[in-house]
Tab-separated table of C-alpha atoms in Angstrom:
chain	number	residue	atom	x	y	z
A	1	UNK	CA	210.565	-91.100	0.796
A	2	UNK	CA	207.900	-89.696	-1.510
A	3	UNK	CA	204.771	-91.134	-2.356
A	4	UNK	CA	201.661	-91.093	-4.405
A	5	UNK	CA	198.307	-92.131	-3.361
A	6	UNK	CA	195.415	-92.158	-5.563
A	7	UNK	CA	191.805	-93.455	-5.473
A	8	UNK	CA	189.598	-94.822	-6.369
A	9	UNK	CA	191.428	-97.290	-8.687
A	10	UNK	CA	188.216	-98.728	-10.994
A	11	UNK	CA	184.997	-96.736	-11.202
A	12	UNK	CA	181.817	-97.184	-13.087
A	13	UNK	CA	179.645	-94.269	-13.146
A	14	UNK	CA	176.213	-93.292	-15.228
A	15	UNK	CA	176.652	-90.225	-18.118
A	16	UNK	CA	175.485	-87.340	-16.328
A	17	UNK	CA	176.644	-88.209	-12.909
A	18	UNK	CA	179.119	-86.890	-10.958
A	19	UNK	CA	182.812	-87.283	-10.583
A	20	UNK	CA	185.897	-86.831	-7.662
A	21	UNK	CA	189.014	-88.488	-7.696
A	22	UNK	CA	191.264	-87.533	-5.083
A	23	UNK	CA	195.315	-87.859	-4.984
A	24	UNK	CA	197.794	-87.343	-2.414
A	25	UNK	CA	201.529	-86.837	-1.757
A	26	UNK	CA	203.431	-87.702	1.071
A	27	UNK	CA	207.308	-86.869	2.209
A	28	UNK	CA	207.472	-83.427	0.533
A	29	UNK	CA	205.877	-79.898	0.428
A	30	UNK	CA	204.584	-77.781	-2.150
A	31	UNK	CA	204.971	-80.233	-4.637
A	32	UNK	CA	203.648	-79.664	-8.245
A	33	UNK	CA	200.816	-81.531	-9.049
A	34	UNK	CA	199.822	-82.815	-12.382
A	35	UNK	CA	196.320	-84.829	-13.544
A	36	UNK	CA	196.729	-86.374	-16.972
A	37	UNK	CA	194.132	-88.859	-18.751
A	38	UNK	CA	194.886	-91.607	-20.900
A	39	UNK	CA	193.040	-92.661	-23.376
A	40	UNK	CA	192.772	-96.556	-24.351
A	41	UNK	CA	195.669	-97.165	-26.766
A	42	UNK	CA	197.456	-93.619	-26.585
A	43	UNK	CA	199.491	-91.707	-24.493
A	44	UNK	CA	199.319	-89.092	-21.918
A	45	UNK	CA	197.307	-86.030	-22.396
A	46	UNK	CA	197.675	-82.812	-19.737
A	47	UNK	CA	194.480	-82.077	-18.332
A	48	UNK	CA	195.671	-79.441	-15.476
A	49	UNK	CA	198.452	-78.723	-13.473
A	50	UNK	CA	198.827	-77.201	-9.958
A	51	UNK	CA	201.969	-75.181	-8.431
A	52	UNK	CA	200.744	-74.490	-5.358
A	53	UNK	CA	197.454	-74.210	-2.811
A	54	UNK	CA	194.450	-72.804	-4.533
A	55	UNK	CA	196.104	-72.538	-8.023
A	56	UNK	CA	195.245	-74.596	-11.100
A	57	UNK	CA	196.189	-74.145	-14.890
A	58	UNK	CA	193.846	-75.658	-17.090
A	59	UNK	CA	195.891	-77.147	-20.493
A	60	UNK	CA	192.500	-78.661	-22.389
A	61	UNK	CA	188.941	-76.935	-22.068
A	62	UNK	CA	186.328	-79.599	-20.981
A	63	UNK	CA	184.110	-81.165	-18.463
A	64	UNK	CA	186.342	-81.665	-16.249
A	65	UNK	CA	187.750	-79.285	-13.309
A	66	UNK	CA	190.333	-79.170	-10.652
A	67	UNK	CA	191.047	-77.798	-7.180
A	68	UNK	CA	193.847	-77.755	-4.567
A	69	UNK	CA	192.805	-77.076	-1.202
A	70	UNK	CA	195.775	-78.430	0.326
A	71	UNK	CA	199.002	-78.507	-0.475
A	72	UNK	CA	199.513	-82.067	-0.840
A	73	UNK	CA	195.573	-82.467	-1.984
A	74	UNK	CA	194.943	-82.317	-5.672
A	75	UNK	CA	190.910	-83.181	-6.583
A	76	UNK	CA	189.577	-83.877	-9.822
A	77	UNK	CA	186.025	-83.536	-10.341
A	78	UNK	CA	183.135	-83.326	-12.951
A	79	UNK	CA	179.302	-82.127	-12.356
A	80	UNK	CA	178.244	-84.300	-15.027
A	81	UNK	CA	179.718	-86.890	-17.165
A	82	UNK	CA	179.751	-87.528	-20.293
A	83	UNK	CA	180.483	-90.976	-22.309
A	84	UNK	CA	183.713	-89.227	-23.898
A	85	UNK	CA	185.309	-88.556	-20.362
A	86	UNK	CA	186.121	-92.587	-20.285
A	87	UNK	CA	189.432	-93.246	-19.907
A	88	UNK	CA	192.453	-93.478	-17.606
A	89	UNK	CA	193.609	-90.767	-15.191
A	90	UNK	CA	196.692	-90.670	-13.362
A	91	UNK	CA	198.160	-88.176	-10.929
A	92	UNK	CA	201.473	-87.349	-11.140
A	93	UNK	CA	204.292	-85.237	-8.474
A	94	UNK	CA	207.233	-83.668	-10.368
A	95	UNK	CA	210.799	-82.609	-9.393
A	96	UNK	CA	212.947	-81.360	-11.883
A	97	UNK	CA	214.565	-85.098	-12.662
A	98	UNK	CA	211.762	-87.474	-11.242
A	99	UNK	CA	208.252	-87.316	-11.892
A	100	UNK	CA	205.833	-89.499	-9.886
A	101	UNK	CA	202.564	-91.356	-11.140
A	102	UNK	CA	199.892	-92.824	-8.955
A	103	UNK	CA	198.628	-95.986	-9.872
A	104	UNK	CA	195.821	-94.475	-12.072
A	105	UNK	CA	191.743	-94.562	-12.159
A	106	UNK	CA	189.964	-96.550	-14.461
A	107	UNK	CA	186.928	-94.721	-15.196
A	108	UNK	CA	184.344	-95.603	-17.290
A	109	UNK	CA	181.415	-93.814	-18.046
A	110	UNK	CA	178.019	-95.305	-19.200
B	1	UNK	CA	205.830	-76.569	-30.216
B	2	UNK	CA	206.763	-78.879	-28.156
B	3	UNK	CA	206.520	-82.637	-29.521
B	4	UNK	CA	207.917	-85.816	-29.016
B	5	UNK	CA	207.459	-88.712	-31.886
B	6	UNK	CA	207.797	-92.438	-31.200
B	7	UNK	CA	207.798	-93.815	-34.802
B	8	UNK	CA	207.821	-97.407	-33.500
B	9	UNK	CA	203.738	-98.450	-32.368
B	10	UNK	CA	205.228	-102.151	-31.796
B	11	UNK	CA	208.344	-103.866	-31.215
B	12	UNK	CA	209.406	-108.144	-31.180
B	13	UNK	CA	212.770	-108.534	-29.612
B	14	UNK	CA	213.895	-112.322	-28.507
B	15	UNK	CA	214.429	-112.674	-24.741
B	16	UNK	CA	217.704	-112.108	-23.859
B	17	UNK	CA	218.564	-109.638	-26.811
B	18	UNK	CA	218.922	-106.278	-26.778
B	19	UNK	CA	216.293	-103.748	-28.514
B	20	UNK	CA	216.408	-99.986	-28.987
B	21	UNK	CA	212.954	-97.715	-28.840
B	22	UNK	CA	213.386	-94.598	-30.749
B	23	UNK	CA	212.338	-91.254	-29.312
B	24	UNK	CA	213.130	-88.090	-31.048
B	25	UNK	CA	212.166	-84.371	-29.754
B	26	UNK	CA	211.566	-80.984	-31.063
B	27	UNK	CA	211.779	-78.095	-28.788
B	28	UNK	CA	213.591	-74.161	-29.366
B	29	UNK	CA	214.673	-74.571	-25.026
B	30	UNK	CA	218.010	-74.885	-24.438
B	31	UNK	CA	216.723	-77.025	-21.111
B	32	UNK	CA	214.867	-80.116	-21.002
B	33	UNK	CA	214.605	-83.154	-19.403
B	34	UNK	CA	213.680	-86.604	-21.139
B	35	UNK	CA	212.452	-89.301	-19.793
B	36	UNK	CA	211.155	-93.172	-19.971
B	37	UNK	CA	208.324	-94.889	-18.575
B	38	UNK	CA	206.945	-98.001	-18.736
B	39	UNK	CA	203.827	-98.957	-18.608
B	40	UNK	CA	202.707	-102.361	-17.980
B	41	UNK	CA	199.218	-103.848	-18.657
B	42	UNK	CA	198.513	-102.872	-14.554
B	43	UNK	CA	198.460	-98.772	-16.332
B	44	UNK	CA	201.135	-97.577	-13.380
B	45	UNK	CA	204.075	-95.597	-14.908
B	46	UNK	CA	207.159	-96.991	-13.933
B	47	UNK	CA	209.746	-94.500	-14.045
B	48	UNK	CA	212.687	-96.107	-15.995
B	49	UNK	CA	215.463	-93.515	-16.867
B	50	UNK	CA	216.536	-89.625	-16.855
B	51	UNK	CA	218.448	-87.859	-19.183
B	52	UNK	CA	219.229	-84.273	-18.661
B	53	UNK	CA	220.074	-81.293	-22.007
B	54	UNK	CA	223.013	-80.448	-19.956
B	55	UNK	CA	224.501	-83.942	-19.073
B	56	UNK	CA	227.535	-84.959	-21.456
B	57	UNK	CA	226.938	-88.295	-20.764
B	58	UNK	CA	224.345	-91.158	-21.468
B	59	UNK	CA	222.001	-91.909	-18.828
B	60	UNK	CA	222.245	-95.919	-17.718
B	61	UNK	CA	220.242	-97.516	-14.982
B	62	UNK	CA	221.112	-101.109	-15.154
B	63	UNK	CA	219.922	-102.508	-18.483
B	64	UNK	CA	218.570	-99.314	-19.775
B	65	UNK	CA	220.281	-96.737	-21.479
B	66	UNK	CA	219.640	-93.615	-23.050
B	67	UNK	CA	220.715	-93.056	-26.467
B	68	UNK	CA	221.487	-89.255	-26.423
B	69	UNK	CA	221.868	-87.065	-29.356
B	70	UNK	CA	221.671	-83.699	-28.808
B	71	UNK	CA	222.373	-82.525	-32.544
B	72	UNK	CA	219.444	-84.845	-33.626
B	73	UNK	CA	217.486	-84.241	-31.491
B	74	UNK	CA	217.171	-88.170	-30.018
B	75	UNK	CA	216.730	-90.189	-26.829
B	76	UNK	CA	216.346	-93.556	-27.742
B	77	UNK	CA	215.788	-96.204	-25.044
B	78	UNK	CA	218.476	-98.922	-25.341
B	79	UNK	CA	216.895	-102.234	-23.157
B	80	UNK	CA	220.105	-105.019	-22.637
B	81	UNK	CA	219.184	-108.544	-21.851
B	82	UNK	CA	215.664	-108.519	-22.581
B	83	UNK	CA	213.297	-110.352	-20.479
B	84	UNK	CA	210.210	-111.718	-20.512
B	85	UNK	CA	208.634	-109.116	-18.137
B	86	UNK	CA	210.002	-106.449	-19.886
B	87	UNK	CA	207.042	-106.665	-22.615
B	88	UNK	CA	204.938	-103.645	-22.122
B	89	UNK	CA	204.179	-99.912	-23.209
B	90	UNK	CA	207.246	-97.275	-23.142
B	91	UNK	CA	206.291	-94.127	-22.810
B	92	UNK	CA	209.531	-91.085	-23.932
B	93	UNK	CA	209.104	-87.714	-22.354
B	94	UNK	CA	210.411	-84.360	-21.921
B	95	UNK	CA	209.968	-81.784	-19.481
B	96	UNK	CA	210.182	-78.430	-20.271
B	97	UNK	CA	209.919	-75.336	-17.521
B	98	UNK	CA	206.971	-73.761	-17.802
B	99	UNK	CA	205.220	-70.943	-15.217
B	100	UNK	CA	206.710	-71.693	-12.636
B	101	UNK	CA	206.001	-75.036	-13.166
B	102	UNK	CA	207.680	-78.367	-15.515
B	103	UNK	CA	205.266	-79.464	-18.306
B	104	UNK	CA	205.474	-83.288	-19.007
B	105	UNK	CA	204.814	-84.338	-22.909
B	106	UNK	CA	204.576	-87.734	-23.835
B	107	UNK	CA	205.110	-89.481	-27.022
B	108	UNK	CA	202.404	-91.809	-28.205
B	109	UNK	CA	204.394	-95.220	-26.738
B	110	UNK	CA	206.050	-98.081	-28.521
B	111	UNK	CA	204.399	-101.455	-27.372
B	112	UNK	CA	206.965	-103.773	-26.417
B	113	UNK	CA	206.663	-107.391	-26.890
B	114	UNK	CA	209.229	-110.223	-25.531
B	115	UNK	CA	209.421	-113.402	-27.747
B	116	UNK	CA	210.619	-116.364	-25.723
């Protein structure tokens, strides 16, 4: 069966620091990989999306960036924070009738 | 564009009733997908229910059902029975193909509360 893994799940970190959170799929290949950030209250914004190894599509300029390196490897990072990237990302795997969430990073930034 | 509207930001419903969550789309694709989540207060997205544009008949997964009207443009989430641990956020989505890729939009979420 397919699953998610994402880490870390809470994190605390200093504006101007930097960021990686790292999910993984397991039980299929060349999935397409999605990182979306919540913020508190409100739904589900696209941040970037991933179709394969090495390509990312970026839906909302900001601080943030992404990278693939493998195929079931999707990164998120940031080389500096800022007090506005607080907020909840989750990584998501999507078929054309199931779409799967990991169980989300808390981040906030101070 | 692509949008979804949840007109409903909270919801009461007596345990054991059964409450409806409106969802209604806009989109000029002739495919879509729409689904439900819910989210409970842990933030994972629980995958609930899946409706395909092409599927003549309403989705049901035990006690939820999908409310679709194609004409109207409407997927409302139909919860049976309600329980106590159904109280949470509910999340109605659609996926559209995009790039080689589907695009997931949510609506803004209906919060869910379960009177006993």
């Amino acid at each position: 069966s397919q699953t998610i893994h994402q880490w870390p799940a809470t994190l605390v970190q200093p504006v101007g620091s930097p960021l990686s959170l790292e999910c993984t799929v397991e039980g299929t290949s060349n999935p397409n990989l999605y990182w979306y950030r919540q913020a508190a209250g409100r739904g589900l914004q696209l941040l970037f999306y991933s179709v394969g190894i090495g390509q990312i599509s970026s839906e909302v300029p900001q601080n943030l960036s992404a990278s693939r390196p493998q195929d079931r490897q999707f990164i998120l990072s940031s080389k500096k924070l800022l007090l506005s990237d607080s907020g909840f990302y989750l990584c998501a795997w999507m078929k054309p009738t199931e779409a799967f969430f990991g169980q989300g990073t808390r981040l906030t930034v101070v | 564009a692509q949008k979804i509207t949840q007109t409903q930001p909270g919801m009461f419903v007596q345990e054991k009733e059964a409450v409806t969550l409106d969802c209604t789309y806009d989109t000029s694709d002739q495919s879509y997908g729409l689904f439900w989540y819910k989210q409970p207060s842990s933030g994972e997205m629980i995958f609930l229910i899946y409706q395909g544009s092409y599927d003549e008949q309403n989705a049901t997964e035990g006690r939820y059902s999908l409310n679709f009207q194609k004409a109207r443009k409407s997927a409302n989430l139909v919860i049976s029975a309600s329980q106590l641990g159904d109280s949470a956020m509910y999340f109605c989505a659609m996926s559209l193909r995009r790039a080689g890729s589907y695009q997931l939009t949510f609506g803004k979420g209906t919060k869910l509360s379960v009177i006993p």
